[in-house]
Short mmCIF file of C-alpha atoms in Angstrom, two decimals:
data_model
loop_
_atom_site.label_atom_id
_atom_site.label_comp_id
_atom_site.label_asym_id
_atom_site.label_seq_id
_atom_site.Cartn_x
_atom_site.Cartn_y
_atom_site.Cartn_z
CA UNK A 1 51.32 112.30 170.36
CA UNK A 2 51.26 109.72 167.82
CA UNK A 3 52.91 105.88 167.11
CA UNK A 4 53.56 105.07 163.26
CA UNK A 5 55.45 102.12 162.39
CA UNK A 6 57.61 102.20 159.94
CA UNK A 7 60.00 99.88 157.67
CA UNK A 8 64.01 99.78 156.84
CA UNK A 9 62.49 99.56 153.17
CA UNK A 10 62.83 103.23 152.23
CA UNK A 11 65.57 104.92 150.44
CA UNK A 12 65.58 107.64 153.58
CA UNK A 13 64.13 105.31 156.13
CA UNK A 14 64.45 107.82 159.13
CA UNK A 15 62.59 110.59 157.69
CA UNK A 16 59.35 110.75 160.10
CA UNK A 17 57.87 107.63 157.76
CA UNK A 18 54.29 107.76 156.99
CA UNK A 19 52.12 105.77 159.38
CA UNK A 20 51.02 102.30 158.07
CA UNK A 21 47.86 102.17 157.74
CA UNK A 22 46.98 98.56 157.46
CA UNK A 23 50.38 96.95 159.28
CA UNK A 24 50.05 93.08 157.76
CA UNK A 25 51.09 90.64 160.10
CA UNK A 26 54.36 89.87 161.72
CA UNK A 27 55.60 86.44 161.50
CA UNK A 28 58.82 84.70 162.56
CA UNK A 29 60.15 80.56 163.29
CA UNK A 30 60.35 79.50 166.71
CA UNK A 31 63.06 80.74 168.27
CA UNK A 32 63.76 83.54 165.73
CA UNK A 33 64.23 87.30 167.11
CA UNK A 34 61.96 89.99 164.48
CA UNK A 35 62.59 93.44 164.92
CA UNK A 36 60.17 95.55 164.61
CA UNK A 37 60.36 100.07 164.46
CA UNK A 38 57.87 102.42 165.38
CA UNK A 39 58.57 106.18 165.70
CA UNK A 40 56.73 108.39 168.62
CA UNK A 41 56.26 111.40 167.08
CA UNK A 42 54.37 115.06 168.07
CA UNK A 43 56.00 114.64 171.92
CA UNK A 44 55.88 117.65 174.02
CA UNK A 45 58.32 118.15 176.72
CA UNK A 46 56.42 116.34 179.54
CA UNK A 47 57.96 112.87 180.84
CA UNK A 48 56.35 110.17 178.98
CA UNK A 49 55.93 106.45 179.61
CA UNK A 50 56.03 102.66 177.44
CA UNK A 51 54.30 100.07 178.33
CA UNK A 52 54.20 96.88 176.11
CA UNK A 53 51.42 94.29 176.84
CA UNK A 54 50.65 90.72 175.42
CA UNK A 55 52.77 88.54 173.19
CA UNK A 56 52.15 85.52 175.33
CA UNK A 57 54.69 82.77 174.34
CA UNK A 58 57.13 85.36 173.37
CA UNK A 59 60.00 86.57 175.05
CA UNK A 60 59.74 90.93 174.66
CA UNK A 61 62.48 93.30 174.06
CA UNK A 62 61.94 96.99 173.51
CA UNK A 63 65.38 99.66 172.53
CA UNK A 64 65.46 102.87 171.72
CA UNK A 65 66.80 103.84 168.43
CA UNK A 66 69.11 106.68 169.01
CA UNK A 67 72.17 108.51 166.81
CA UNK A 68 75.39 109.73 167.03
CA UNK A 69 77.51 112.17 164.82
CA UNK A 70 79.53 110.75 162.08
CA UNK A 71 81.52 112.64 158.63
CA UNK A 72 80.85 110.67 155.33
CA UNK A 73 84.64 110.33 154.05
CA UNK A 74 87.72 109.33 155.07
CA UNK A 75 90.87 110.67 156.47
CA UNK A 76 95.01 111.38 155.21
CA UNK A 77 96.92 112.61 158.17
CA UNK A 78 97.48 110.18 160.89
CA UNK A 79 95.35 111.29 163.41
CA UNK A 80 93.17 113.88 161.88
CA UNK A 81 89.46 113.99 161.51
CA UNK A 82 88.76 115.04 157.96
CA UNK A 83 86.88 117.89 157.38
CA UNK A 84 83.75 115.79 156.01
CA UNK A 85 80.35 116.85 155.83
CA UNK A 86 79.00 114.94 159.36
CA UNK A 87 75.30 114.33 160.38
CA UNK A 88 73.36 112.46 162.77
CA UNK A 89 72.68 108.52 162.13
CA UNK A 90 70.31 106.50 163.84
CA UNK A 91 72.35 103.09 164.60
CA UNK A 92 72.86 102.41 168.89
CA UNK A 93 70.40 99.92 169.89
CA UNK A 94 69.75 100.80 173.76
CA UNK A 95 67.77 98.95 175.89
CA UNK A 96 64.79 100.08 176.82
CA UNK A 97 62.96 100.38 180.80
CA UNK A 98 58.71 100.51 180.60
CA UNK A 99 56.66 101.19 183.17
CA UNK A 100 59.10 103.84 184.18
CA UNK A 101 58.62 107.51 183.58
CA UNK A 102 61.29 109.21 181.42
CA UNK A 103 62.08 112.78 180.60
CA UNK A 104 61.42 113.61 176.82
CA UNK A 105 64.19 114.23 174.50
CA UNK A 106 62.94 115.14 171.45
CA UNK A 107 58.90 115.41 170.10
CA UNK A 108 60.81 112.86 167.49
CA UNK A 109 61.82 109.07 168.65
CA UNK A 110 62.56 105.66 167.73
CA UNK A 111 62.28 102.61 169.15
CA UNK A 112 62.53 98.98 168.24
CA UNK A 113 60.52 95.82 169.80
CA UNK A 114 61.58 92.29 169.31
CA UNK A 115 60.27 89.55 169.23
CA UNK A 116 61.09 86.12 170.08
CA UNK A 117 58.87 83.16 169.78
CA UNK A 118 58.82 80.22 171.63
CA UNK A 119 55.76 78.41 171.35
CA UNK A 120 53.94 78.33 167.75
CA UNK A 121 50.35 80.39 167.44
CA UNK A 122 49.27 84.48 166.64
CA UNK A 123 50.03 86.42 169.93
CA UNK A 124 48.98 89.90 169.23
CA UNK A 125 50.56 92.52 172.26
CA UNK A 126 49.84 96.05 172.18
CA UNK A 127 52.42 99.20 172.26
CA UNK A 128 51.18 102.23 174.47
CA UNK A 129 52.76 105.86 175.21
CA UNK A 130 51.15 107.99 177.48
CA UNK A 131 52.02 111.55 178.34
CA UNK A 132 50.18 114.07 180.63
CA UNK A 133 46.49 113.43 179.67
CA UNK A 134 47.98 111.58 176.17
CA UNK A 135 47.62 108.50 175.88
CA UNK A 136 48.14 106.22 172.19
CA UNK A 137 48.42 102.86 171.46
CA UNK A 138 48.93 100.41 168.76
CA UNK A 139 48.15 96.83 168.31
CA UNK A 140 50.49 93.92 166.65
CA UNK A 141 49.75 89.97 166.10
CA UNK A 142 52.46 88.31 165.58
CA UNK A 143 52.58 84.91 164.11
CA UNK A 144 55.09 82.21 165.11
CA UNK A 145 55.41 79.44 162.53
CA UNK A 146 55.66 75.69 163.85
CA UNK A 147 59.19 75.57 162.62
CA UNK A 148 62.23 75.73 164.34
CA UNK A 149 64.84 78.12 163.37
CA UNK A 150 67.77 76.29 162.42
CA UNK A 151 70.77 76.19 164.48
CA UNK A 152 73.63 75.32 161.45
CA UNK A 153 75.90 78.65 161.43
CA UNK A 154 76.41 78.04 157.90
CA UNK A 155 77.53 80.83 156.76
CA UNK A 156 79.58 81.48 159.99
CA UNK A 157 79.57 84.69 161.28
CA UNK A 158 83.96 85.77 162.26
CA UNK A 159 84.00 88.60 163.52
CA UNK A 160 87.67 90.54 164.72
CA UNK A 161 87.61 91.98 168.43
CA UNK A 162 90.13 94.79 168.65
CA UNK A 163 91.96 94.54 172.31
CA UNK A 164 93.59 97.68 172.48
CA UNK A 165 90.19 100.06 172.03
CA UNK A 166 88.12 97.78 174.76
CA UNK A 167 90.84 98.69 176.87
CA UNK A 168 91.42 102.62 175.91
CA UNK A 169 87.32 102.30 176.63
CA UNK A 170 87.02 101.03 179.95
CA UNK A 171 90.39 102.55 181.10
CA UNK A 172 92.45 99.47 181.73
CA UNK A 173 96.07 100.15 182.24
CA UNK A 174 98.56 98.32 180.07
CA UNK A 175 100.06 96.35 183.28
CA UNK A 176 96.53 94.94 183.23
CA UNK A 177 96.61 93.74 179.59
CA UNK A 178 95.16 90.43 179.32
CA UNK A 179 94.64 90.29 182.66
CA UNK A 180 90.95 88.57 183.89
CA UNK A 181 89.57 92.46 183.79
CA UNK A 182 90.23 93.00 179.78
CA UNK A 183 89.94 89.43 178.73
CA UNK A 184 86.50 89.18 180.18
CA UNK A 185 85.77 91.39 177.37
CA UNK A 186 87.07 89.48 174.45
CA UNK A 187 85.38 86.75 173.02
CA UNK A 188 87.56 83.71 171.08
CA UNK A 189 87.21 84.52 167.69
CA UNK A 190 88.02 82.76 164.30
CA UNK A 191 89.34 84.75 160.93
CA UNK A 192 88.71 83.82 157.75
CA UNK A 193 90.38 84.37 154.47
CA UNK A 194 88.24 86.43 151.96
CA UNK A 195 88.94 85.57 147.78
CA UNK A 196 86.17 87.24 145.45
CA UNK A 197 86.14 86.98 141.55
CA UNK A 198 83.45 85.23 139.03
CA UNK A 199 80.63 83.83 141.27
CA UNK A 200 81.17 80.20 139.24
CA UNK A 201 84.99 80.00 139.88
CA UNK A 202 84.35 81.24 143.38
CA UNK A 203 82.01 78.56 144.07
CA UNK A 204 84.16 75.80 142.41
CA UNK A 205 87.77 77.13 144.76
CA UNK A 206 85.23 76.83 148.14
CA UNK A 207 84.38 73.50 147.68
CA UNK A 208 88.02 72.02 146.55
CA UNK A 209 89.05 73.80 149.81
CA UNK A 210 85.75 72.60 151.67
CA UNK A 211 86.68 68.87 150.55
CA UNK A 212 90.19 69.70 152.32
CA UNK A 213 88.71 70.52 155.33
CA UNK A 214 88.86 74.09 154.84
CA UNK A 215 86.80 77.10 155.09
CA UNK A 216 86.60 80.07 153.12
CA UNK A 217 85.15 83.48 154.44
CA UNK A 218 83.71 86.61 152.24
CA UNK A 219 85.41 90.19 154.07
CA UNK A 220 83.90 93.09 153.91
CA UNK A 221 85.84 96.11 155.79
CA UNK A 222 86.96 99.45 154.49
CA UNK A 223 86.39 100.93 150.86
CA UNK A 224 83.82 98.35 149.75
CA UNK A 225 80.07 99.44 148.85
CA UNK A 226 77.76 97.62 149.91
CA UNK A 227 79.34 98.00 153.22
CA UNK A 228 78.31 98.72 156.98
CA UNK A 229 79.36 102.08 157.77
CA UNK A 230 77.34 104.41 159.36
CA UNK A 231 76.04 106.67 156.62
CA UNK A 232 74.91 102.68 154.89
CA UNK A 233 71.53 101.96 154.11
CA UNK A 234 70.65 99.61 157.23
CA UNK A 235 69.76 96.84 154.70
CA UNK A 236 73.52 96.89 153.28
CA UNK A 237 74.16 94.84 156.31
CA UNK A 238 71.38 92.39 155.07
CA UNK A 239 72.21 92.01 151.83
CA UNK A 240 76.58 91.67 152.73
CA UNK A 241 75.56 88.10 154.57
CA UNK A 242 73.17 86.82 151.03
CA UNK A 243 76.17 87.82 149.01
CA UNK A 244 78.33 85.57 151.08
CA UNK A 245 75.57 82.94 150.34
CA UNK A 246 75.40 83.74 146.75
CA UNK A 247 78.79 83.03 146.23
CA UNK A 248 79.24 79.77 147.90
CA UNK A 249 81.34 80.22 150.90
CA UNK A 250 81.53 79.35 154.47
CA UNK A 251 81.76 82.19 155.99
CA UNK A 252 81.49 86.20 156.52
CA UNK A 253 84.46 87.93 157.95
CA UNK A 254 83.61 91.63 159.23
CA UNK A 255 85.94 94.49 160.50
CA UNK A 256 85.75 94.86 163.14
CA UNK A 257 83.47 94.67 166.28
CA UNK A 258 84.55 97.02 169.06
CA UNK A 259 87.70 99.04 167.91
CA UNK A 260 85.67 102.20 169.62
CA UNK A 261 86.78 105.71 168.96
CA UNK A 262 86.76 108.07 171.45
CA UNK A 263 83.09 108.51 172.39
CA UNK A 264 81.20 106.81 169.70
CA UNK A 265 77.79 107.34 171.40
CA UNK A 266 78.54 110.73 170.47
CA UNK A 267 80.27 110.79 167.27
CA UNK A 268 81.83 107.50 165.20
CA UNK A 269 84.00 108.88 163.09
CA UNK A 270 87.23 107.80 162.54
CA UNK A 271 89.77 109.99 161.63
CA UNK A 272 91.21 107.11 158.70
CA UNK A 273 88.33 104.75 158.05
CA UNK A 274 84.57 105.46 156.83
CA UNK A 275 82.84 106.29 159.66
CA UNK A 276 81.59 103.07 161.61
CA UNK A 277 83.90 100.91 160.05
CA UNK A 278 85.38 99.67 162.99
CA UNK A 279 82.83 98.76 165.30
CA UNK A 280 79.35 97.15 165.50
CA UNK A 281 78.73 97.46 168.96
CA UNK A 282 78.88 100.25 171.71
CA UNK A 283 80.14 100.20 174.41
CA UNK A 284 77.38 100.57 177.57
CA UNK A 285 77.13 100.36 181.36
CA UNK A 286 76.03 96.72 181.51
CA UNK A 287 78.00 95.56 178.90
CA UNK A 288 77.74 96.31 174.87
CA UNK A 289 74.88 97.79 172.81
CA UNK A 290 73.87 95.99 169.39
CA UNK A 291 73.91 98.40 166.29
CA UNK A 292 71.47 98.31 163.77
CA UNK A 293 73.89 97.02 161.33
CA UNK A 294 74.58 94.34 163.79
CA UNK A 295 70.90 93.52 164.11
CA UNK A 296 70.33 93.18 160.44
CA UNK A 297 72.99 91.72 160.04
CA UNK A 298 71.85 88.58 162.40
CA UNK A 299 68.48 89.36 160.27
CA UNK A 300 69.97 88.08 156.93
CA UNK A 301 71.73 85.50 158.98
CA UNK A 302 68.52 83.84 160.05
CA UNK A 303 67.02 83.81 156.73
CA UNK A 304 70.13 82.24 154.98
CA UNK A 305 69.50 79.80 157.60
CA UNK A 306 65.52 79.28 156.89
CA UNK A 307 66.64 78.70 153.10
CA UNK A 308 69.40 76.41 153.52
CA UNK A 309 66.98 74.65 155.13
CA UNK A 310 64.29 74.99 152.90
CA UNK A 311 66.44 73.81 149.90
CA UNK A 312 67.78 70.89 152.12
CA UNK A 313 64.43 69.77 152.57
CA UNK A 314 62.50 70.81 149.74
CA UNK A 315 64.44 72.74 147.15
CA UNK A 316 61.92 73.09 144.28
CA UNK A 317 60.13 75.21 147.58
CA UNK A 318 62.57 77.74 147.25
CA UNK A 319 64.28 77.53 143.85
CA UNK A 320 62.90 81.31 143.06
CA UNK A 321 66.01 82.40 146.04
CA UNK A 322 68.52 79.96 144.41
CA UNK A 323 67.74 81.67 141.22
CA UNK A 324 67.96 84.96 142.40
CA UNK A 325 71.42 83.39 144.10
CA UNK A 326 72.78 81.81 140.81
CA UNK A 327 72.57 85.12 138.65
CA UNK A 328 73.79 87.64 141.91
CA UNK A 329 74.81 91.17 141.00
CA UNK A 330 77.14 93.03 141.94
CA UNK A 331 76.56 96.63 142.95
CA UNK A 332 78.36 99.63 141.63
CA UNK A 333 80.26 102.10 144.12
CA UNK A 334 82.21 105.15 144.14
CA UNK A 335 84.62 107.58 145.72
CA UNK A 336 82.51 110.73 146.83
CA UNK A 337 84.00 113.90 146.86
CA UNK A 338 85.40 113.46 150.63
CA UNK A 339 86.96 109.56 149.69
CA UNK A 340 84.56 107.59 150.99
CA UNK A 341 82.62 104.58 148.98
CA UNK A 342 79.25 105.22 148.76
CA UNK A 343 76.46 104.00 146.00
CA UNK A 344 77.09 105.07 142.27
CA UNK A 345 73.44 106.35 142.20
CA UNK A 346 69.72 106.05 143.70
CA UNK A 347 69.39 103.19 141.72
CA UNK A 348 71.88 101.12 143.57
CA UNK A 349 70.01 101.48 146.68
CA UNK A 350 66.67 101.21 144.90
CA UNK A 351 68.26 97.89 143.82
CA UNK A 352 69.45 96.62 146.96
CA UNK A 353 66.32 97.37 148.76
CA UNK A 354 64.48 95.44 145.93
CA UNK A 355 66.27 92.45 146.25
CA UNK A 356 66.36 91.89 149.74
CA UNK A 357 62.79 92.16 150.36
CA UNK A 358 62.13 89.60 147.51
CA UNK A 359 64.46 87.49 149.56
CA UNK A 360 62.32 88.24 152.52
CA UNK A 361 58.58 87.73 150.76
CA UNK A 362 59.89 84.25 148.62
CA UNK A 363 61.34 83.17 152.04
CA UNK A 364 57.90 83.36 153.28
CA UNK A 365 56.17 82.04 150.72
CA UNK A 366 58.58 79.27 150.84
CA UNK A 367 57.63 78.52 154.49
CA UNK A 368 54.22 78.38 154.42
CA UNK A 369 54.46 76.07 151.59
CA UNK A 370 56.51 73.89 153.49
CA UNK A 371 54.61 73.47 156.08
CA UNK A 372 51.07 72.73 153.66
CA UNK A 373 53.54 70.31 152.32
CA UNK A 374 54.15 68.89 155.55
CA UNK A 375 50.84 68.69 156.60
CA UNK A 376 49.34 66.60 154.00
#
């Protein structure tokens, strides 16, 4: 049995990642949730146990990253799932209970460790997997910088909810629509209006509306690339947020949060939309579960807040990020043989991955420079 850390910055990040030989120290800001992924490989059929220890002054959450089936096309006939190829896509994050001995479902399983630092410092912890007489472990150092994650919500996140899909999944009868049992699962959400075009013109238009007290959001849904479908690369969910910042919009609107298909935990295919298009959360026994796509969107929202904070404090420290945003390039998509939007070629995916990684690295560099300047 092996534990391997892995990142999402590969073309196919879930194809049995190689062991990370020299993992670097991970870092985050105070109150920022940071997600780290690892696999258990070469498991036997025996029950196993996972434990997480250490990470003083950190909130620790552990999730198992599970897959659902889905097609990679779009439909045309009402209620009829298209005859497009299906595959498994890792997407829903199921809370994992440590200490308990659990049955092994496969020889290869994926997990996510989420750490939220509550005090600055370097915190070390260990993940240990035990199966029969075999016990393996990995250590991780998590550095929490003495910078508080800003709470401002620019860009804001606006998500449609679909009350009738919620009612259908939880078997709420029409006579009980919008009563207490129904409404407890529905939040009050705002919806913006998308407008895109020339970047400079769009930014100016946003400023004019903002001067009138009006907000402008960028909308992402069916038929778009980059997007947030089940077959989309996970980092596309970060790209759409940075696209919102690049165009100077006030918020990002995504269709939709929870318009679930019959059983999204088993198959996320929709008869008309791209798979995964109508939901970013999954239904669970004790509430909803995050998707990997939703999690990646959260990461980009946090990074955008860091950028806006540093830009406000010392613009020169994030000037390279600003330069990238000012020259933001739209990526080319195409319609595949089954009617769904996909990248034009692998080059678009590579460019997207490199852009997101570059933004992240530059923000880390800017944050450390800001701390160094502040301590003079």
